[in-house]
Coordinates of C-alpha atoms and ligand atoms in Angstrom, one line a residue:
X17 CA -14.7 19.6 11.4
X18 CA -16.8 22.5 13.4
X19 CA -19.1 21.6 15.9
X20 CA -21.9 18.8 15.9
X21 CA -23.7 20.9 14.0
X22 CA -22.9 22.2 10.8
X23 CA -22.3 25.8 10.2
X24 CA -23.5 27.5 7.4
X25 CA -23.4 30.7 5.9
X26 CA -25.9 32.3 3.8
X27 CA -25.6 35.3 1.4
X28 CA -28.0 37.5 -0.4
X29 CA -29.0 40.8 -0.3
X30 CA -32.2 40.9 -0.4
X31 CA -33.5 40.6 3.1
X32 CA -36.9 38.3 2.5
X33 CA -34.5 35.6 0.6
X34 CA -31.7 35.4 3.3
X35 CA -34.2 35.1 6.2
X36 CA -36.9 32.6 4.9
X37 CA -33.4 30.4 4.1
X38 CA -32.2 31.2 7.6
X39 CA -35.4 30.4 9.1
X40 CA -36.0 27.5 7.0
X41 CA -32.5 25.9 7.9
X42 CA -31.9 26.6 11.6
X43 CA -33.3 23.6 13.0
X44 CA -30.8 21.6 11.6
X45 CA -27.9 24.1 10.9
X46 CA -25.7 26.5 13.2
X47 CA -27.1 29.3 10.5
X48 CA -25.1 33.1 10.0
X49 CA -26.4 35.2 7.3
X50 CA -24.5 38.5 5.0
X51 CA -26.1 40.6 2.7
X52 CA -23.0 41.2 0.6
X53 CA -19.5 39.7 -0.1
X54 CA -17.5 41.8 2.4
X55 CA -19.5 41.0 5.2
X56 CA -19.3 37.5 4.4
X57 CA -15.7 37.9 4.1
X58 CA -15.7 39.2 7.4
X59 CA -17.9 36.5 9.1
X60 CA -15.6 33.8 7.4
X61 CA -12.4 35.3 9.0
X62 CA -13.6 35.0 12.5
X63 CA -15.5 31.8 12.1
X64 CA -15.5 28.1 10.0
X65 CA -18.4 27.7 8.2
X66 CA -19.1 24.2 6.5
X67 CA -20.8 25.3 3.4
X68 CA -21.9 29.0 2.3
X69 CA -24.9 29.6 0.2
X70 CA -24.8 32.6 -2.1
X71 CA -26.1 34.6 -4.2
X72 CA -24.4 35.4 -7.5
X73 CA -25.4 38.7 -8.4
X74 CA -24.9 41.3 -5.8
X75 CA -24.3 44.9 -5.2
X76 CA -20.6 45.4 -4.9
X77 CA -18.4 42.3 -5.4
X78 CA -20.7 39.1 -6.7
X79 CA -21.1 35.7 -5.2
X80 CA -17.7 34.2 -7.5
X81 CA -15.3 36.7 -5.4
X82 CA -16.7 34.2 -2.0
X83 CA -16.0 31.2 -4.5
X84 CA -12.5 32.3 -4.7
X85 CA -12.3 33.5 -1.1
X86 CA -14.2 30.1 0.4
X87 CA -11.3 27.9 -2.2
X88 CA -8.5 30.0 0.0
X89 CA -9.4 28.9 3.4
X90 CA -7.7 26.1 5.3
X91 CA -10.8 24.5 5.9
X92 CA -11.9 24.9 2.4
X93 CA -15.9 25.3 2.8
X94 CA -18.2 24.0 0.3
X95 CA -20.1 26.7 -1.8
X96 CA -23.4 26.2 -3.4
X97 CA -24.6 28.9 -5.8
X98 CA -27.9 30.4 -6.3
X99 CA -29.0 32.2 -9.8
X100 CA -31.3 33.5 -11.1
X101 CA -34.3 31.2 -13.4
X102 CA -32.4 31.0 -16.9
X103 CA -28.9 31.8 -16.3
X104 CA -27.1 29.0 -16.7
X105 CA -23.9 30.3 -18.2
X106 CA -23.8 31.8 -14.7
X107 CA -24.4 28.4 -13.0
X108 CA -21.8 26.8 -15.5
X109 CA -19.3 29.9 -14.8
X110 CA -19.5 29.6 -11.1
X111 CA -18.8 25.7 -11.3
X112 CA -15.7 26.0 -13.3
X113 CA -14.5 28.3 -10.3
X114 CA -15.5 25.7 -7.6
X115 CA -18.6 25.7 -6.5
X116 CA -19.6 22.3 -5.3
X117 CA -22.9 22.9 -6.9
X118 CA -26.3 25.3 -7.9
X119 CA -29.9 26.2 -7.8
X120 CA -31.8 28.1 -9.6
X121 CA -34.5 30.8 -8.0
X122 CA -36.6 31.0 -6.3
X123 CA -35.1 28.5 -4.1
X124 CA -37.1 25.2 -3.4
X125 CA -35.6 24.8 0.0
X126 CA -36.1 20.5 0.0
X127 CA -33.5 20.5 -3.4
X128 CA -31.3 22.8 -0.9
X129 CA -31.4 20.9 2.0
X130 CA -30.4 18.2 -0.1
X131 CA -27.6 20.0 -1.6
X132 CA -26.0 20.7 1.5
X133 CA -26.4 17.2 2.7
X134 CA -24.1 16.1 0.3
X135 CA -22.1 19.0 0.4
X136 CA -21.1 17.8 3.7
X137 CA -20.8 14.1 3.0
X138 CA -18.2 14.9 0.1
X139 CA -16.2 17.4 2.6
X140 CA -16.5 14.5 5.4
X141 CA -15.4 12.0 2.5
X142 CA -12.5 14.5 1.8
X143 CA -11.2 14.9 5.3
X144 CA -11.3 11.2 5.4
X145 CA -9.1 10.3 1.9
X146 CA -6.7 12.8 2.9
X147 CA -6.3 11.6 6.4
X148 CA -5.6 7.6 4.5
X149 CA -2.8 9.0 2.7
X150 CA -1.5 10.8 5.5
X151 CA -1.2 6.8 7.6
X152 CA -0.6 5.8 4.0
X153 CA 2.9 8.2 3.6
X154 CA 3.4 7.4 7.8
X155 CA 3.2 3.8 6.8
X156 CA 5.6 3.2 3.6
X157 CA 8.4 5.9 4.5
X158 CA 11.6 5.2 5.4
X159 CA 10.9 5.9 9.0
X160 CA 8.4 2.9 8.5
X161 CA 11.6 0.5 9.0
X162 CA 12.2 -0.8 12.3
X163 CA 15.7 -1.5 13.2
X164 CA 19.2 -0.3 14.2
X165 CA 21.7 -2.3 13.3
X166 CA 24.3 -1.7 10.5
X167 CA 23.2 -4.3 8.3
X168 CA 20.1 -2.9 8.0
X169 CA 21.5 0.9 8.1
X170 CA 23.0 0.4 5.3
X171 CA 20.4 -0.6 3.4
X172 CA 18.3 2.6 4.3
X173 CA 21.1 4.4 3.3
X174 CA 21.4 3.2 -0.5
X175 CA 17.1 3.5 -0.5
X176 CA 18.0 7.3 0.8
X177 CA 20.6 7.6 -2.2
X178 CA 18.9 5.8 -5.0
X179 CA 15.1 6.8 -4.3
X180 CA 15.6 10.6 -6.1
X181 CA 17.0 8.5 -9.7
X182 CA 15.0 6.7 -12.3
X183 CA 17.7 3.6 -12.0
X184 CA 15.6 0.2 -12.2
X185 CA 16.5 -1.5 -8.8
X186 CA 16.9 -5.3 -7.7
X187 CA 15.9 -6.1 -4.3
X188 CA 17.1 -9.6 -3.0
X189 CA 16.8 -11.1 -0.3
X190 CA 15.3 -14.2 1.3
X191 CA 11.4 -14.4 2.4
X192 CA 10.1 -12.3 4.6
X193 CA 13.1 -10.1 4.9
X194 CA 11.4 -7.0 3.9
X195 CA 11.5 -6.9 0.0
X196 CA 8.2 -5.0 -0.5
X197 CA 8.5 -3.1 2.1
X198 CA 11.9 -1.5 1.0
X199 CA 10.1 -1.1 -2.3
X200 CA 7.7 0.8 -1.1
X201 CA 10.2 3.1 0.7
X202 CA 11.9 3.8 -2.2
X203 CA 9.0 4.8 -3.9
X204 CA 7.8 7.4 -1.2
X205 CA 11.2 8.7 -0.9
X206 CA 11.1 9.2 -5.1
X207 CA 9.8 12.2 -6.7
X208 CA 6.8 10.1 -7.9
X209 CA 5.6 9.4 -4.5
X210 CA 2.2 10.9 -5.4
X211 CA 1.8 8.7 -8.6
X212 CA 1.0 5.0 -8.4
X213 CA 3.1 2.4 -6.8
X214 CA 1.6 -0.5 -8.8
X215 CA 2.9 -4.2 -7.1
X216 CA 2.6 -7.1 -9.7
X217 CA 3.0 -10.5 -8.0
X218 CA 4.4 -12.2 -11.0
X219 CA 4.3 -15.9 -9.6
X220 CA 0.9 -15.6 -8.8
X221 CA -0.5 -15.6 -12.7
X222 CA 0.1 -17.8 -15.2
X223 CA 2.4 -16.9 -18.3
X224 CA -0.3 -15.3 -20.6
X225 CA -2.4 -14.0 -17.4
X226 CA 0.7 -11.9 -16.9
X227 CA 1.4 -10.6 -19.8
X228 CA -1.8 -8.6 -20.5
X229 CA -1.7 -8.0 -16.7
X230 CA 1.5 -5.7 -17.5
X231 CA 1.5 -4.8 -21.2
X232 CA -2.4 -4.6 -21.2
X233 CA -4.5 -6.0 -24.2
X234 CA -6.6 -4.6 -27.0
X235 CA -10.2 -6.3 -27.5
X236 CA -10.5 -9.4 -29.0
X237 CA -6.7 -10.0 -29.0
X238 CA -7.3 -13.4 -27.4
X239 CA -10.4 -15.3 -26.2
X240 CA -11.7 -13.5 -23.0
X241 CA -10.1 -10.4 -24.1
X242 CA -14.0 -8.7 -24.5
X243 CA -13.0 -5.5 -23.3
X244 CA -10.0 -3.3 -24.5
X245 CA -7.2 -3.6 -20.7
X246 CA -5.2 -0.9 -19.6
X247 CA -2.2 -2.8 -18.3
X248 CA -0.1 -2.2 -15.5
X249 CA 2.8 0.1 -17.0
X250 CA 0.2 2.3 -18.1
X251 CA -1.8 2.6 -14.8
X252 CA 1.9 3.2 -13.2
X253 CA 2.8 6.1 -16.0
X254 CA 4.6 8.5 -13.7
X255 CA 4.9 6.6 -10.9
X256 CA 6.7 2.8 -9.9
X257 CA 5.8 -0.5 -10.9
X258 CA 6.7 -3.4 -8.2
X259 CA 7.6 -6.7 -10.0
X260 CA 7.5 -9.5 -7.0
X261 CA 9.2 -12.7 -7.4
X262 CA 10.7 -11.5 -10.7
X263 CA 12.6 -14.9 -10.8
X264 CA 9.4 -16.8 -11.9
X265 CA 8.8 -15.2 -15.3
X266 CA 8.7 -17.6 -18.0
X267 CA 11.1 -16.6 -21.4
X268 CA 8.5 -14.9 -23.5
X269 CA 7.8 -12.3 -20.9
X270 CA 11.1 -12.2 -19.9
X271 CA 12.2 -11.2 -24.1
X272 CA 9.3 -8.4 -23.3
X273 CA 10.5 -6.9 -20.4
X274 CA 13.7 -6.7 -21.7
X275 CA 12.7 -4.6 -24.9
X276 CA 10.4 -2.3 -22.6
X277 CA 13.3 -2.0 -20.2
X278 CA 15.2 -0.9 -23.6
X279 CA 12.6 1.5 -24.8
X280 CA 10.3 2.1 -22.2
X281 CA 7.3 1.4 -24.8
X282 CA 5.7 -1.6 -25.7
X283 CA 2.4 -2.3 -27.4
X284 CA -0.6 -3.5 -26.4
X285 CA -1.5 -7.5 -26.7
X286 CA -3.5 -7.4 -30.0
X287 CA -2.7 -3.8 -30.6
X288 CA -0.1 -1.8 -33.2
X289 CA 0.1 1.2 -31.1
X290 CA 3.1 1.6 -29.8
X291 CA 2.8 2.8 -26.2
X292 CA 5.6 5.0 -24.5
X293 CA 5.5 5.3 -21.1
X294 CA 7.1 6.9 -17.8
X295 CA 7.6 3.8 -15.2
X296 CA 10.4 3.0 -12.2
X297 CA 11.1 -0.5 -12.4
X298 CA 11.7 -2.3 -8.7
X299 CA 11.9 -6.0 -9.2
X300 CA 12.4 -8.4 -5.9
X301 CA 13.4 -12.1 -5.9
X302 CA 14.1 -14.4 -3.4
X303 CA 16.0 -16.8 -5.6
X304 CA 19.7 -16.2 -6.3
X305 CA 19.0 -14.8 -10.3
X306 CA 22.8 -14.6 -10.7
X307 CA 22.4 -18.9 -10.5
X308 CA 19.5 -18.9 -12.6
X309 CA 21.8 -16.9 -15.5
X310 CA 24.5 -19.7 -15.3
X311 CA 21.6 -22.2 -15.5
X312 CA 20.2 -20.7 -18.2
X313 CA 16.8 -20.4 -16.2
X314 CA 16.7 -16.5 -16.5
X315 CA 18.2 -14.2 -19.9
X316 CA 21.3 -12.7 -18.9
X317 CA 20.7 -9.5 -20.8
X318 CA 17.7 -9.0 -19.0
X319 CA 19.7 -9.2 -15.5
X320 CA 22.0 -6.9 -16.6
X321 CA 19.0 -4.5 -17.5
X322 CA 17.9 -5.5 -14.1
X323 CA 20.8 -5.1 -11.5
X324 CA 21.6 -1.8 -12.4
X325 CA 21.2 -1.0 -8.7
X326 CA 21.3 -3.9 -6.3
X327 CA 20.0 -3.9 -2.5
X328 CA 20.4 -7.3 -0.7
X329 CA 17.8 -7.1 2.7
X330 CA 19.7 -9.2 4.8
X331 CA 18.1 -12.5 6.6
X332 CA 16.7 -11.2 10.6
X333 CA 20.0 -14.1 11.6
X334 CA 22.7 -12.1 10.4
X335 CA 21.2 -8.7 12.5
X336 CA 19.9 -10.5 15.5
X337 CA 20.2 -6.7 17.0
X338 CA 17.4 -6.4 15.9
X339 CA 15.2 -8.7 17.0
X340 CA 14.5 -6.9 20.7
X341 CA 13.2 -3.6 18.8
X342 CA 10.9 -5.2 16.2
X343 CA 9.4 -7.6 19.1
X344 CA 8.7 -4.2 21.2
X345 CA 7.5 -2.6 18.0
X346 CA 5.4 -5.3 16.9
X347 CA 4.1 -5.8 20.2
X348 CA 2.9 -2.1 20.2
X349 CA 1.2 -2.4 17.6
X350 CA -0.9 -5.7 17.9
X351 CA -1.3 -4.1 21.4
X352 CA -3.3 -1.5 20.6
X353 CA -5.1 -3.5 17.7
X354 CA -6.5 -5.5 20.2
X355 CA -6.5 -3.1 23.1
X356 CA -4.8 -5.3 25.4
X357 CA -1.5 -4.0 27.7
X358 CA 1.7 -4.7 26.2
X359 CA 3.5 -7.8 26.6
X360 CA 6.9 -7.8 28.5
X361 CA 9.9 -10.4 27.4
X362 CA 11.7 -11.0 30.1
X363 CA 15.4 -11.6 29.3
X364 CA 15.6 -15.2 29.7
X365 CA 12.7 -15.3 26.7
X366 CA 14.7 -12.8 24.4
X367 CA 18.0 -14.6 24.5
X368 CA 16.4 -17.8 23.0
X369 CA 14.4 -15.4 20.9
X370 CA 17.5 -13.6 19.5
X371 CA 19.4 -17.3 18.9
X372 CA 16.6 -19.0 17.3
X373 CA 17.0 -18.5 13.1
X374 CA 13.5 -17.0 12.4
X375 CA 13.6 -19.1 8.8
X376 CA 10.5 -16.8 7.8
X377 CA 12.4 -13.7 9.0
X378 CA 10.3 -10.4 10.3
X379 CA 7.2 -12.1 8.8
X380 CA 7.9 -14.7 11.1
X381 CA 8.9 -12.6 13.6
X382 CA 5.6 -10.4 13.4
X383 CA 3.1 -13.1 13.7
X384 CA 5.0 -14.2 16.7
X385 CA 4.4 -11.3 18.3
X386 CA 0.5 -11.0 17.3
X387 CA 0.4 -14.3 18.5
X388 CA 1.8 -13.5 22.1
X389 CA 0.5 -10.5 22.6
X390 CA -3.2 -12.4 21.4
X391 CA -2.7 -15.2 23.9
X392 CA -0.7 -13.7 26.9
X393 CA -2.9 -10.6 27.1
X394 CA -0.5 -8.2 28.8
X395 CA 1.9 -9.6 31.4
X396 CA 5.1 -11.6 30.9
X397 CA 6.7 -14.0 28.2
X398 CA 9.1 -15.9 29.8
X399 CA 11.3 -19.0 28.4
X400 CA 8.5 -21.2 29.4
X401 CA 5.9 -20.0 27.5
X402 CA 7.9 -20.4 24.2
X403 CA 6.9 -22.7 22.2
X404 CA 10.3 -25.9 22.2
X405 CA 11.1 -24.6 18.5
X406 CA 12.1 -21.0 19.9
X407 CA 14.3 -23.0 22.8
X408 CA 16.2 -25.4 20.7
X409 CA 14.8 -28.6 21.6
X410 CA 13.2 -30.0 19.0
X411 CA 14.2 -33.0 17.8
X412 CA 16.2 -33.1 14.6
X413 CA 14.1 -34.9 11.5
X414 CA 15.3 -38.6 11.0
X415 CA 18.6 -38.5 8.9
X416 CA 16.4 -40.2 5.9
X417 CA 14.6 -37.1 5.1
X418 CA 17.1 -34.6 5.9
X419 CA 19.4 -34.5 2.4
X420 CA 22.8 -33.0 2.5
X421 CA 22.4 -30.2 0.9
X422 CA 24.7 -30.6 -2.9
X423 CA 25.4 -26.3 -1.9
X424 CA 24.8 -25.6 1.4
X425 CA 24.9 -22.1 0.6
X426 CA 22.3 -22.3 -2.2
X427 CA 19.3 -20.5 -1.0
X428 CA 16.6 -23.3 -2.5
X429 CA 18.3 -26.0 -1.1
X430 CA 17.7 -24.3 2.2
X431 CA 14.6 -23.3 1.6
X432 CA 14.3 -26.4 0.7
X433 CA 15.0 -27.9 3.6
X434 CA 12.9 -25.5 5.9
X435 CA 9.7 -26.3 4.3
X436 CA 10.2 -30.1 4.5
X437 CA 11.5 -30.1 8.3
X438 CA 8.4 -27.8 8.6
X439 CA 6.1 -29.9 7.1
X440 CA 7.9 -32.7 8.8
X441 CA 6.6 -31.0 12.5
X442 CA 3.2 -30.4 11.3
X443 CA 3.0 -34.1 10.2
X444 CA 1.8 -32.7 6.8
X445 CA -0.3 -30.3 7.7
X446 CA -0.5 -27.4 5.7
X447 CA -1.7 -24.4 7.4
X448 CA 0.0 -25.6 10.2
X449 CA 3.5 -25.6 8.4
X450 CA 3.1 -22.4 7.1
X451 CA 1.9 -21.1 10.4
X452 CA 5.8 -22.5 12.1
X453 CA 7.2 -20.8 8.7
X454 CA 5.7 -17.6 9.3
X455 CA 4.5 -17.4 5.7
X456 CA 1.3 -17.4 3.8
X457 CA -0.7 -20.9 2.9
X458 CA -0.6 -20.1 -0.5
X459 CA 3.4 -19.3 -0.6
X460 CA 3.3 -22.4 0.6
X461 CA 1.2 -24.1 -2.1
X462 CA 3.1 -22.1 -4.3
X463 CA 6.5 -23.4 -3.0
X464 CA 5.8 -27.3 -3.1
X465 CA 4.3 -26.9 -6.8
X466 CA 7.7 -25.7 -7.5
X467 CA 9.3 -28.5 -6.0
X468 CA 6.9 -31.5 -6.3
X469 CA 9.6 -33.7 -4.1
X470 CA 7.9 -32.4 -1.5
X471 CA 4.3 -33.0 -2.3
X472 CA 4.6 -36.9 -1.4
X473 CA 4.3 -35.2 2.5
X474 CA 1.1 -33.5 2.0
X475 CA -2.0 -34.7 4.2
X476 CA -3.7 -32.0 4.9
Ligands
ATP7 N1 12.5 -3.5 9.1 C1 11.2 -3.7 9.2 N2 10.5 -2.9 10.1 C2 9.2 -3.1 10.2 N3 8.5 -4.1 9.6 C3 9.1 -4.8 8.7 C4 10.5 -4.7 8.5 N4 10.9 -5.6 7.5 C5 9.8 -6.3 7.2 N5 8.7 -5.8 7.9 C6 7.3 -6.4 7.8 O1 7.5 -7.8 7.7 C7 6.5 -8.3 6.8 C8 7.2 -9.0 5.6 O2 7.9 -8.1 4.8 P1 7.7 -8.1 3.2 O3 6.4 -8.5 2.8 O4 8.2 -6.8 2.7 O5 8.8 -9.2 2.9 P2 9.3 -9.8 1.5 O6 10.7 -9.9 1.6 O7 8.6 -9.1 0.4 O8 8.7 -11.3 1.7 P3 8.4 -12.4 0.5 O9 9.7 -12.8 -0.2 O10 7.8 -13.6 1.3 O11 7.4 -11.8 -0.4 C9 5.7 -7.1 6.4 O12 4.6 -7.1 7.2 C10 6.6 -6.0 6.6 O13 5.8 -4.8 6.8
MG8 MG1 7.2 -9.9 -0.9

């Protein structure tokens, strides 16, 4: 944005006006001046001017053609109108057309200096909200997904086909594996990438939290409901809404989403108003939902509803081709976080790194790397600086502990198993057996609620 210092422009034609300003302002402005609207328009071609001051009424074109001219520049400068004492229809007209603001004559040059001041902070603020969205769009596209082998291919590939519809999707796939992250791909790759992508983490609040948290409530509708709630599928009109851990929602919610899922409307907690509204469903599980149905855990109209388009993100195991990329990418970037040179891993370190399971999957993974790249500072990983889980030699937990699993294939049984051997090795330490799962202390907390078996281990 220009130079250090701001440029401005000021324009007026009459001569004792433009000067006093431009006297008054060049200590702490790069200050040009015009006496009429085609001179400006000729100074603003060959240079960028931060804000323009002008005058409204002129001989020959008034100060609303440099409104118009200023709002058709790349670099879009802010323009502050002056009028005359009284007119305010003027001042009101030129605001409508873009001016960032107005004064009224003769002008007090403080309230100007102080109008330019924040002219310039909202155009700094600008700059900086479009450059977020920019990392933002970088961030969540489908370039965002690191990887190369098939398995994962082929799951860019039905985001690619799917993104442009309105189809409700069902993401599966174990933790860790990439679930939000493929949800917010599809949303950047949809048409309502520039509406909201609205994530609601639906084991996170209890049953009646979440209702009003996606249907919204009216006020007074319960206790605590002071104030009338926009809820989530409204905020998301246009755009997609996320539901996480869709497999946790208790039967009332799930009779809800099935009608909305329906209709697309719903009303209000409390209210009477039926709401219509335009929403993409994602929903994401790690739990095998198909199970739940014959269980009768989860409604199996509501699946139906649900699985309209399925993608399963496959567990880092079954695409160990990719382990080698997203060390080096994650390495990069925790790199550069924390300024330090990149971290080579030398072969013998990547074969133990590509057999070892990675239960937590890429989450797992990445912390790995932050961790390495933390502690090593540059230089080389080798075999012996792995931790013995990553070379195979840990101990197995006594037999006692270890149950045979009734499916072995069942994910929860599995999971199951992960979280006690983990806990196991951390000798009931919490954080610590969510650091060797690569997940969250609260997924953690969150997981052993859900199976209180495993509570008897906790100490700490
Ligand atoms: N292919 C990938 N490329 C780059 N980063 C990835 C990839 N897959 C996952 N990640 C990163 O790994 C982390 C975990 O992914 P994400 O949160 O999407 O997993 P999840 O399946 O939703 O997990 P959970 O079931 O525990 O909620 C995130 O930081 C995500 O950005
Ligand atoms: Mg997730």
């Amino acid at each position: 944005m220009g130079g250090m210092v701001p440029s401005v422009l000021i324009v007026d034609d009459e001569k004792h006006t433009r000067e006093g300003l431009q006297q008054a302002l060049q200590e702490h402005y790069d200050v040009s001046v015009a006496s009429n609207a085609d001179e400006a328009f000729n100074l603003m071609d060959a240079q960028e001017f931060e804000v323009i001051v002008t005058d409204l009424r002129m001989p020959g074109k008034s100060g609303l053609k440099v409104i118009d001219k200023a709002l058709a520049l790349a670099n879009r400068p802010a323009v502050i109108m002056m009028t005359a004492y009284g007119s305010i229809d003027s001042a009101v007209e030129a605001m409508k057309r873009g001016a960032v603001d107005f004064l009224t004559k003769p002008v007090q040059i403080e309230r100007l200096e102080i109008l330019i001041q924040r002219a310039l902070k909202t155009k700094t603020l600008e700059v900086e909200v479009k450059q977020l969205h920019e990392r933002l769009d970088e961030k969540f596209n489908v370039g965002a997904i690191v990887g190369h082998s098939p398995r994962l291919a082929e799951v860019i590939e039905r985001v690619k086909l799917v993104a442009p519809s309105k189809a409700t999707i069902l993401i599966e796939g174990e933790t860790g594996t990439g679930k939000e992250l493929i949800a917010q791909a599809l949303h950047q790759a949809s048409p309502r990438a520039r509406a909201a992508f609205v994530p609601v983490h639906c084991a996170a609040l209890p049953a009646t939290l979440l209702e009003s948290e996606l249907f919204g409530h009216e006020r007074g509708a319960f206790t605590g409901a002071i104030e009338r709630r926009e809820g989530r599928f409204e905020l998301a009109d246009g755009g997609t809404v996320f539901l996480d851990e869709i497999g946790e929602i208790g039967p009332e919610i799930q009779v809800k989403l099935l009608r909305f899922l329906e209709t697309r409307s719903f009303e209000r907690i409390g209210g009477t108003k039926t709401l219509n509204v335009d929403v993409r469903l994602v929903a994401a599980t790690n739990r095998n939902l198909e199970q739940m149905v014959k269980e009768g855990k989860f409604r199996e109209d509501l699946y139906f509803r649900l699985n309209v388009v399925r993608i399963t993100t496959p567990p880092l195991r079954d695409r160990t081709e990719d382990i080698p990329v997203l060390l080096e990418h994650f390495i990069k970037v925790y790199s550069k976080e924390n300024n330090y040179e990149p971290v080579t891993v030398e072969p013998g370190a990547m074969r133990h790194l590509q057999a070892y399971p990675w239960p937590g999957n890429i989450r797992e993974l990445r912390n790995f790397a932050e961790n390495a790249v933390v502690l090593r500072r540059g230089g080389k990983l080798s075999e012996f600086d792995l931790e013995p889980k990553f070379r195979g030699e840990v101990a197995p937990p006594p037999a006692m502990v270890t149950p045979t699993p009734a499916n072995p294939f069942s994910v929860e049984d599995n999971e199951k198993r992960l979280l006690r051997e983990a806990l196991m090795k951390a000798r009931g330490n919490r954080t610590r057996a969510a650091t060797l799962l690569g997940i969250s202390r609260r997924t953690l907390h969150r997981k052993i609620a859900q199976w209180p078996e495993l509570d008897v281990m906790d100490r700490g």
